[in-house]
Amino acid sequence: MTNSGATGFNGLELHGLSRRVGNHTLVDQLSLQVAPGEILALLGPSGCGKSSTLRLIAGLDPVSSGDIRLGGRSITTLPPAQRQVAMVFQSYALFPHLSVERNLSLGMELRGMARAEIKRELDQVLALMQLQEQRQRKPAELSGGQRQRVALARALIRRPALFLLDEPMSNLDAQLRDNLRAELRTLLRSTGVPVVYVTHDQHEAMGLADRIAVLRNGRLQQLGSAETLYRDPANRFVATFLGSPSINLIERGDLQLGLRPELLELANAGSPVPAGWEALEGQLSHREWLGDRVISHVHCPGQGTLKVLSGEGFTSDTLQVRWPKAQALRFHARSGERLPGSSDPHTA
């Protein structure tokens, strides 16, 4: 199952990684690499294998088959304490009765570090995380963002070769998550080690990660930058999972057309359809005003409701929805696989 010999790659490597429990496969032949200093997001719905993959890398669950390599050497059979891996959980797992300083220093004391060295490490990580003024406070006295930084500081102080983060911002409100996203990305990139970040939130993944691995039922669906996954999805699942509002799907027998809301145009019902375009007519059901954009929901008989990023200025609620044919993504209606002839709709 493993090969202890060194390779030339200095980051994290997963080779055919699988985890099976009885007849249920949690992770299925997962292979990928994460370079030093790179943030890779594992993205997908609940139960897709994200957290299971993290637990395999951390050594918390046994590997059924495959190999995990870090810094060029296999760590697949090593116990967690010997893997040089730091893991941050969504609960942060801080000791509630200890101050920030003691939460950070306790591990170093247990490892037998000298008092002067502990102080030096503490001062450095507290400054990096901007927690100097909170060093004597207990977790209950901190904001959600500050507790998150303490959890990251505790991981940093171990000087790991790999960071694993399991939904670390899921307990924060939406506004705080937005505010912390850029700060967290900067902090993680500054470590210079590979980072694997688990989330079910596409905005979090797209805003934080250098690359995203989309998982479904334990299998890798696509791996690439946020832009690649959005503009050039490998299949219908990836196309529908990324994007807000979500992609529109139009039925064409054994074919489905995928149309991003920003690529659709509205016109008055009965307007001439330009050459190379297709159109449907429908009834405006409602508009969402979101400050910087308006989403029009147009119900088209036989196709359901299409979402369009435009729609103001029309006096009638009966509208034409149209799009350039060349910009439609094409999927097999049953399998969801991407079909030949689908071009990047943003460059077609």
XYZ file of C-alpha atoms in Angstrom:
348
model
C 0.000 0.000 0.000
C 2.873 2.405 0.686
C 6.324 3.147 -0.600
C 8.694 4.704 1.920
C 11.159 5.979 -0.679
C 11.487 9.749 -1.205
C 10.161 11.581 -4.263
C 11.141 14.928 -5.716
C 7.897 16.722 -4.753
C 8.115 18.628 -1.460
C 4.419 19.160 -0.743
C 1.468 16.875 -0.039
C 0.647 14.004 -2.403
C -2.341 11.684 -2.367
C -2.062 8.612 -4.589
C -5.215 6.523 -5.113
C -6.390 7.255 -1.573
C -9.459 5.261 -0.480
C -11.402 4.726 2.710
C -14.034 1.997 2.934
C -16.253 1.108 5.888
C -18.114 -2.121 5.215
C -19.791 -1.751 1.828
C -19.672 2.042 1.987
C -16.873 3.948 0.227
C -16.169 7.298 1.889
C -13.153 8.263 -0.261
C -12.668 6.665 -3.669
C -9.250 6.573 -5.389
C -8.419 10.218 -4.669
C -5.186 11.504 -6.223
C -3.904 15.104 -6.032
C -0.942 17.275 -5.040
C -0.678 20.423 -2.897
C 2.506 22.458 -3.278
C 4.277 24.262 -0.411
C 2.552 27.615 0.144
C -0.543 26.539 -1.829
C -4.086 26.521 -0.442
C -6.251 23.715 -1.798
C -9.958 23.710 -0.936
C -11.918 20.467 -0.769
C -15.420 21.518 -1.786
C -18.646 19.589 -1.972
C -21.968 18.849 -0.275
C -22.347 17.119 3.075
C -21.199 13.501 2.903
C -19.035 13.922 -0.202
C -15.808 12.798 1.522
C -14.202 16.137 2.421
C -13.768 15.599 6.154
C -13.041 11.896 5.654
C -10.113 12.851 3.414
C -8.824 15.261 6.043
C -9.015 12.570 8.725
C -7.049 10.165 6.524
C -4.316 12.744 5.953
C -4.156 13.509 9.683
C -3.962 9.805 10.551
C -7.202 9.812 12.551
C -8.726 7.067 10.377
C -7.004 4.110 8.680
C -6.389 4.134 4.925
C -8.027 1.255 3.028
C -5.738 1.674 0.013
C -3.456 4.274 -1.515
C -0.577 6.383 -0.259
C -0.132 9.748 1.508
C 3.205 11.499 1.015
C 4.462 14.665 2.680
C 7.777 16.266 1.858
C 8.576 13.398 -0.499
C 8.097 10.582 2.036
C 5.166 8.311 2.835
C 3.327 9.080 6.075
C 0.467 6.635 5.414
C 1.281 4.298 8.309
C 2.703 6.885 10.728
C 0.712 7.694 13.889
C -0.786 11.222 13.980
C 1.825 12.587 16.394
C 4.634 11.779 13.947
C 3.094 13.347 10.822
C 3.986 17.024 11.433
C 0.390 17.921 10.620
C -1.604 20.653 12.363
C -5.397 20.476 12.209
C -7.871 23.293 12.965
C -11.460 22.209 13.621
C -14.657 24.223 13.238
C -15.123 24.157 17.034
C -11.555 25.566 17.525
C -11.141 23.119 20.502
C -9.770 25.785 22.877
C -9.521 25.185 26.623
C -12.256 27.481 28.021
C -10.665 27.863 31.474
C -7.246 28.923 30.125
C -6.111 32.283 28.811
C -5.029 32.772 25.223
C -1.406 32.654 26.353
C -1.899 29.401 28.266
C -3.843 27.805 25.395
C -0.792 28.450 23.244
C 1.982 27.668 25.727
C 0.612 24.443 27.211
C 1.685 22.250 24.293
C 5.182 23.722 24.308
C 5.488 23.112 28.055
C 4.436 19.491 27.624
C 7.119 19.098 24.947
C 9.705 20.292 27.473
C 10.661 23.556 25.774
C 12.666 26.083 27.809
C 10.763 29.012 29.331
C 12.725 31.607 27.336
C 12.033 29.750 24.086
C 8.318 29.501 24.918
C 8.154 33.262 25.550
C 9.947 33.988 22.275
C 7.590 31.735 20.323
C 4.545 33.217 22.074
C 5.540 36.805 21.390
C 6.181 36.036 17.736
C 2.911 34.204 17.036
C 0.770 36.649 19.048
C 2.222 39.530 17.053
C 1.642 37.709 13.764
C -1.998 37.002 14.695
C -2.536 40.470 16.195
C -3.501 38.998 19.556
C -1.070 40.792 21.884
C -3.855 42.686 23.664
C -5.901 39.506 24.142
C -3.150 37.289 25.539
C -4.600 37.189 29.087
C -8.243 36.803 28.021
C -10.169 33.546 28.056
C -11.963 32.209 24.945
C -15.396 33.360 26.176
C -14.084 36.954 26.228
C -13.015 36.836 22.569
C -14.907 37.493 19.351
C -15.451 34.686 16.853
C -12.663 36.003 14.653
C -10.262 36.241 17.596
C -11.013 32.656 18.658
C -10.293 31.554 15.124
C -6.927 33.331 15.210
C -6.061 31.657 18.526
C -6.784 28.248 17.013
C -4.583 29.095 14.029
C -1.861 30.435 16.322
C -1.860 27.172 18.274
C -1.417 25.287 15.002
C 1.303 27.671 13.768
C 3.338 27.405 16.943
C 3.859 23.692 16.260
C 5.700 24.605 13.023
C 3.906 21.881 11.039
C 4.759 20.669 7.558
C 1.060 20.721 6.618
C -2.086 22.595 7.695
C -5.518 20.941 7.643
C -8.569 23.131 8.272
C -12.033 21.601 8.678
C -14.745 24.263 8.124
C -13.002 26.730 10.487
C -15.423 29.574 9.723
C -18.707 27.651 9.728
C -19.647 28.942 13.199
C -19.185 32.596 12.225
C -21.898 34.822 10.791
C -21.822 35.629 7.079
C -20.495 39.184 7.455
C -17.634 38.110 9.712
C -16.730 35.281 7.324
C -16.528 37.803 4.485
C -14.360 40.132 6.561
C -11.966 37.375 7.639
C -11.566 35.645 4.285
C -8.767 37.818 2.898
C -7.025 37.973 6.287
C -7.092 34.189 6.654
C -5.768 33.679 3.127
C -2.837 36.011 3.828
C -2.021 34.244 7.106
C -2.152 30.786 5.553
C -0.065 31.774 2.538
C 2.567 33.298 4.844
C 3.303 29.897 6.431
C 4.896 28.536 3.254
C 3.504 25.032 3.866
C 0.723 23.177 2.018
C -2.798 23.928 3.245
C -5.885 21.733 2.748
C -9.077 23.628 3.551
C -12.430 21.827 3.804
C -15.641 23.763 3.163
C -19.125 23.328 1.716
C -19.291 27.081 0.970
C -18.400 27.883 -2.640
C -17.755 31.564 -1.851
C -15.274 30.595 0.859
C -13.493 28.162 -1.454
C -13.376 30.593 -4.390
C -12.158 33.472 -2.209
C -9.515 31.558 -0.248
C -8.051 28.804 -2.357
C -5.481 28.757 -5.134
C -7.179 25.625 -6.470
C -10.394 23.793 -5.658
C -11.062 20.051 -5.667
C -14.788 19.369 -6.081
C -15.850 16.063 -4.522
C -19.024 14.018 -4.896
C -19.695 10.643 -3.279
C -16.022 10.364 -2.366
C -14.807 10.906 -5.930
C -12.914 13.826 -7.409
C -15.085 15.558 -10.002
C -12.691 18.318 -11.052
C -9.550 20.051 -9.823
C -8.559 23.546 -10.890
C -8.733 27.264 -10.198
C -12.064 28.844 -9.264
C -12.185 30.526 -12.664
C -11.590 27.247 -14.526
C -14.246 25.389 -12.551
C -16.779 28.165 -13.066
C -16.132 28.802 -16.737
C -15.174 25.325 -17.889
C -16.893 22.761 -15.621
C -16.166 19.097 -16.273
C -19.773 18.050 -15.734
C -23.223 19.237 -14.684
C -22.542 18.624 -10.987
C -19.586 21.025 -10.964
C -21.521 23.551 -13.066
C -24.491 23.549 -10.700
C -22.412 23.526 -7.508
C -20.465 26.682 -8.386
C -22.161 29.957 -9.119
C -24.632 32.238 -7.360
C -27.266 32.453 -8.649
C -26.893 28.907 -9.929
C -26.630 27.972 -13.596
C -29.854 27.633 -15.611
C -30.553 24.234 -17.191
C -32.743 24.008 -20.307
C -34.060 20.655 -21.529
C -33.429 19.532 -25.118
C -34.373 15.837 -25.085
C -31.215 13.851 -24.258
C -29.357 17.148 -24.007
C -29.310 19.876 -21.369
C -28.088 23.390 -22.059
C -26.292 25.151 -19.208
C -26.596 28.944 -19.193
C -25.037 31.191 -16.575
C -27.460 33.951 -15.443
C -25.062 36.732 -16.467
C -25.038 35.461 -20.077
C -28.806 35.727 -20.562
C -30.500 38.834 -21.917
C -34.064 40.039 -21.570
C -36.131 41.688 -24.283
C -39.766 42.536 -24.825
C -41.913 39.565 -25.834
C -42.079 39.127 -29.598
C -38.759 40.908 -30.251
C -36.760 39.670 -33.276
C -34.194 37.047 -32.219
C -30.679 37.948 -33.465
C -28.904 35.532 -35.774
C -27.027 32.864 -33.829
C -29.219 33.314 -30.760
C -31.983 31.230 -29.172
C -34.905 32.530 -27.154
C -37.760 31.527 -24.887
C -40.681 33.590 -23.731
C -42.022 33.627 -20.227
C -43.644 35.529 -17.417
C -41.684 37.561 -14.877
C -42.467 36.041 -11.480
C -40.387 38.377 -9.322
C -37.175 40.379 -9.059
C -34.537 40.227 -6.328
C -32.847 43.539 -5.652
C -29.481 42.789 -4.023
C -27.906 46.238 -3.998
C -25.230 45.756 -6.632
C -27.371 43.585 -8.922
C -30.910 42.590 -9.800
C -31.919 38.966 -10.410
C -35.012 38.516 -12.553
C -36.902 35.231 -12.230
C -38.758 34.438 -15.455
C -41.061 31.408 -15.617
C -40.861 29.776 -19.055
C -43.486 27.089 -19.794
C -41.904 23.649 -20.034
C -38.556 24.843 -18.648
C -39.311 26.188 -15.204
C -37.885 29.443 -13.899
C -34.777 31.001 -15.454
C -32.608 33.401 -13.471
C -31.272 36.468 -15.320
C -28.828 39.074 -13.999
C -30.750 42.042 -15.402
C -34.347 42.944 -15.897
C -35.114 46.519 -14.939
C -36.852 48.938 -17.289
C -39.471 46.626 -18.821
C -43.082 47.754 -18.617
C -44.570 44.303 -19.318
C -44.148 41.139 -17.258
C -44.173 38.992 -20.435
C -40.568 38.844 -21.557
C -38.190 37.179 -23.979
C -35.128 35.427 -22.523
C -32.371 34.954 -25.098
C -28.783 33.821 -25.360
C -26.046 33.240 -27.975
C -26.120 29.572 -29.020
C -22.316 29.331 -29.000
C -22.184 30.292 -25.321
C -24.312 27.435 -24.010
C -22.679 24.578 -22.119
C -23.971 21.159 -23.200
C -24.542 18.229 -20.826
C -25.925 14.733 -21.272
C -29.385 14.858 -19.686
C -29.035 11.560 -17.796
C -25.335 11.238 -16.918
C -24.594 14.949 -16.576
C -21.324 14.570 -18.471
C -20.066 17.527 -20.480
C -20.569 17.006 -24.217
C -18.314 17.997 -27.130
C -19.142 21.363 -28.587
C -19.403 23.049 -25.187
C -17.191 26.114 -25.208
C -16.244 28.491 -22.417
C -19.294 30.770 -22.558
C -17.226 33.769 -21.474
C -14.835 33.516 -24.436
C -17.015 32.080 -27.188
